[in-house]
Amino acid sequence: MTDRVTLKDVAARAQVSYQTVSKVLNRQTRVSTATEKRIHDAVRALGYTPDQRARNLRAQRSYMLGYSWRPDSPNQVNPILDLFMHSMVAAADAVGYHILPFPHPDPEDHIDKYRDLIRTGRVDGFVLSSVEYQDSRIRFLQREKFPFVAFGGVAEPSAMYVDVDGTEGMRLATAHLIAQGHTRIAALGWPKESRVGELRLAGYVRAMRGAKLPVRARWVARGTGSVETGYQATQHWLQGGERTRPTAIVAVTDVLAIGAMRAIQESGLRVGADIGVTGFDDTPLAQYLTPGLSSVRQPIWQAGQNVIDLLVHCLEQEPLAQTRVVLNPELVIRPSSLLHADNTSEIAITHNE
Amino acid sequence: MTDRVTLKDVAARAQVSYQTVSKVLNRQTRVSTATEKRIHDAVRALGYTPDQRARNLRAQRSYMLGYSWRPDSPNQVNPILDLFMHSMVAAADAVGYHILPFPHPDPEDHIDKYRDLIRTGRVDGFVLSSVEYQDSRIRFLQREKFPFVAFGGVAEPSAMYVDVDGTEGMRLATAHLIAQGHTRIAALGWPKESRVGELRLAGYVRAMRGAKLPVRARWVARGTGSVETGYQATQHWLQGGERTRPTAIVAVTDVLAIGAMRAIQESGLRVGADIGVTGFDDTPLAQYLTPGLSSVRQPIWQAGQNVIDLLVHCLEQEPLAQTRVVLNPELVIRPSSLLHADNTSEIAITHNE
DNA sequence: ATCATTTAGGCGAACGTTCGCCCGAACGTT
DNA sequence: AACGTTCGGGCGAACGTTCGCCTAAATGAT
């Protein structure tokens, strides 16, 4: 609100041309130490800070990275967002960039939003999340040759992304249950259309096969990630005889796992001691349930850092060692998957071949 | 990436000066319908979109609103953020603004971040959240005469804010329990230093007084908002005789309420039927617990809309009807506060004097 | 026919940077 | 003594807008 201090003000005080001030500040030229000192003194005395808007115009850049996320269906949990956003904001800030969040529009006029942000020069690049199978945004951005990094795997070649190995996460959870002595393990998944869902289920299958345990079709249930889905599937499984029904359940989502837990408890069995349960995402929910729910935790903070790192390197035309990063999740173990809950403390185990 | 279309390109095609194109597009001048058509045709043909960076420089504005939030302690739930952010982003977008999230710095060099964003002209205004008693940011911004709106009540006169009436929320919850026939009601609060905490507790007191019920000091516990705090306080209360111990508990946080529920269940009592419990914030958690936890829900979406509305009106120098908005929360009723849980459906009741 | 007024649009300037090119002086080299 | 080279710094231009002022023609009033 008070009048802005510009290069010219500094220059007048230091008795040099304003372009020289600019160059000295950006270390583009060498001047006598005397003038250099005068300039820096003037900068400090006046409290000069370069105007980003002018820089943006001149450089034809905005130093902004667009990001829009899907508002998780009205009342769903989005534990990811807070952390992911924070991670990206911090990483971007550290290298002179900022995040520009924009509303996730209807799937159809998606592109218009993106196009507009590009055309108006508001952003230099995009972070994409919740990408789908044939995502029109990716096709569009690639055609426009506009830089972007996706969070989540992307099939398109030459697209940069950071992903968390869902298969490995689910393998970890399943293997953990197997190590507890479980042999009859059922799985709660998402509909077949969901790429992430299928990848996670693949981890279940891999762990079972690895231990030479049978994978039965009727022990794999798919549905929307609601409590109800998990509840009903589990209830159905529990109707089997005590010697034939599953003794453990892995779920691709914490919410599905909650459904399973509820069904187990209502049928008079104990979660953990009688039937082991694991979830996915390590939603804040998981630690507050009784018993605490074991869950696969994604390294969200790390992912955010990597996404920005990739994108900024690309924007700065710096060489980057890799164009795609795959991170390993870890399993946070709580009583829900333990036969005897001797200790209530959490332990996290991660990938070990 | 492809070469940018500017006013000059449009002008050349429409055979007018580029300034005229600008004026026509901004409806600053009247021209013959023929030229107007030529201009609009050229705009469409070339796909012209004004460069925001140039506009920003020229207008000495950025059309950005800074917002930083406190990263809820590592593993805490921040159900607010997703919705609040989304609401603000949507509201801002609708009036040609954008949100600029920036890292919440250490309490000490707080101000530097804010100052820098102002000086570099990156933002036109700020949204403040989690304001404290004597918030240095507010003093700073007021001194600089830089526009801002706080989410959460602010004592400083002439500061604009949007707040949710925590007192009313807690009164609602307490009154609901009283209506169920409860007379001995305890409260779980935050430390005395917390302004919000005290305001909420005031609602508890108001409801009790209103029903001529006694407020006993030892039935008001304060502590950090952890499960443990709620658990221990409740355990302690339950040691009282069946005729003297509280029959219901109101908490200023869902997490505290979870602690209470756990203590109740572990002592063999039923939540709802034996001891009523209510939480606050309607965290996603609340609906997934067994039994579902009644909780006070804040109109977060509405708050986000109002915050942006206030701020933008202020920036556009438009007159605004009010400089501070106080919203009423509603109580979402679930089995945890019902004596007999005949229906599992949720109902929401709101302020009715 | 003359003058005042509107209409239609041109033009210069400015917002605050950065970049490339220039030039005079001092310096060192043959 | 004449000549390249570095040093220290000036200057014009451009990024794409918007805003205010100007003007030439067309219109209206007298």
PDB file of C-alpha atoms in Angstrom, chain A residues 25 31 34 37 73 82 109 133 212 220 222 241 257 292 304 309 330 341 347:
ATOM      1  CA  LEU A  25      21.932  -7.695  -7.781  1.00  0.00           C
ATOM      2  CA  VAL A  31      31.700  -3.347 -10.742  1.00  0.00           C
ATOM      3  CA  ALA A  34      32.918   0.863  -3.925  1.00  0.00           C
ATOM      4  CA  LYS A  37      28.800  -1.338  -1.575  1.00  0.00           C
ATOM      5  CA  SER A  73     -16.804 -37.197  -2.705  1.00  0.00           C
ATOM      6  CA  ASP A  82      -3.112 -31.720   3.561  1.00  0.00           C
ATOM      7  CA  ASP A 109     -14.422 -28.919 -19.830  1.00  0.00           C
ATOM      8  CA  TYR A 133      -6.675 -44.533 -17.829  1.00  0.00           C
ATOM      9  CA  LYS A 212       2.104 -71.043  -2.377  1.00  0.00           C
ATOM     10  CA  VAL A 220     -11.796 -61.342  -3.770  1.00  0.00           C
ATOM     11  CA  ARG A 222     -14.822 -55.595  -5.460  1.00  0.00           C
ATOM     12  CA  GLY A 241     -17.694 -72.677   8.460  1.00  0.00           C
ATOM     13  CA  ALA A 257     -11.333 -52.275   6.257  1.00  0.00           C
ATOM     14  CA  GLY A 292      -6.000 -49.773  15.880  1.00  0.00           C
ATOM     15  CA  GLY A 304       5.365 -34.101  -3.024  1.00  0.00           C
ATOM     16  CA  ASP A 309      11.754 -31.490  -7.932  1.00  0.00           C
ATOM     17  CA  GLU A 330       5.476 -48.976   4.385  1.00  0.00           C
ATOM     18  CA  ALA A 341      -1.713 -57.714  20.970  1.00  0.00           C
ATOM     19  CA  ILE A 347       5.789 -50.453  14.238  1.00  0.00           C
TER      20      ILE A 347
END
